[in-house]
């Protein structure tokens, strides 16, 4: 369940960033911030998924 949620979250963020890139509405600084947030969220999800099943 968490894995699907992570995939959907990543897909939505990626689509949003591609839209921003295509339209040019976002400045470079904001765009970099979005990428940083997406990377951090992705690593957090990966680390949570890598843990053994029994622990939280």
Tab-separated table of C-alpha atoms in Angstrom:
chain	number	residue	atom	x	y	z
A	1	UNK	CA	0.000	0.000	0.000
A	2	UNK	CA	2.732	2.450	0.958
A	3	UNK	CA	4.666	1.472	-2.154
A	4	UNK	CA	1.722	2.360	-4.408
A	5	UNK	CA	1.276	5.649	-2.589
A	6	UNK	CA	4.961	6.461	-3.123
A	7	UNK	CA	4.697	5.655	-6.835
A	8	UNK	CA	1.613	7.856	-7.239
A	9	UNK	CA	3.236	10.697	-5.296
A	10	UNK	CA	6.359	10.516	-7.440
A	11	UNK	CA	4.330	10.379	-10.648
A	12	UNK	CA	2.212	13.385	-9.676
A	13	UNK	CA	5.263	15.443	-8.663
A	14	UNK	CA	7.064	14.510	-11.878
A	15	UNK	CA	4.064	15.471	-14.035
A	16	UNK	CA	3.713	18.776	-12.185
A	17	UNK	CA	7.391	19.585	-12.695
A	18	UNK	CA	7.217	18.666	-16.388
A	19	UNK	CA	4.198	20.973	-16.777
A	20	UNK	CA	6.103	23.770	-15.039
A	21	UNK	CA	9.101	23.164	-17.306
A	22	UNK	CA	6.923	23.214	-20.422
A	23	UNK	CA	5.069	26.403	-19.525
A	24	UNK	CA	7.962	28.287	-17.941
A	25	UNK	CA	5.785	29.586	-15.097
A	26	UNK	CA	8.241	28.644	-12.378
A	27	UNK	CA	11.588	30.324	-11.837
A	28	UNK	CA	14.761	28.274	-11.563
A	29	UNK	CA	14.981	28.579	-7.776
A	30	UNK	CA	11.443	27.328	-7.166
A	31	UNK	CA	12.003	24.542	-9.680
A	32	UNK	CA	15.160	23.411	-7.887
A	33	UNK	CA	13.269	23.492	-4.591
A	34	UNK	CA	10.562	21.241	-6.077
A	35	UNK	CA	13.168	18.781	-7.318
A	36	UNK	CA	14.855	18.777	-3.887
A	37	UNK	CA	11.544	18.095	-2.119
A	38	UNK	CA	10.726	15.292	-4.560
A	39	UNK	CA	14.153	13.700	-4.071
A	40	UNK	CA	13.912	13.913	-0.278
A	41	UNK	CA	10.410	12.407	-0.282
A	42	UNK	CA	11.580	9.653	-2.600
A	43	UNK	CA	14.533	8.759	-0.373
A	44	UNK	CA	12.331	8.812	2.745
A	45	UNK	CA	9.893	6.393	1.096
A	46	UNK	CA	12.737	4.129	-0.083
A	47	UNK	CA	14.277	4.040	3.395
A	48	UNK	CA	10.889	3.267	4.960
A	49	UNK	CA	10.276	0.473	2.450
A	50	UNK	CA	13.761	-0.958	3.029
A	51	UNK	CA	13.083	-1.546	6.723
A	52	UNK	CA	11.991	-4.979	7.904
A	53	UNK	CA	8.253	-5.584	7.894
A	54	UNK	CA	7.785	-5.802	11.663
A	55	UNK	CA	9.304	-2.439	12.596
A	56	UNK	CA	7.840	1.021	12.158
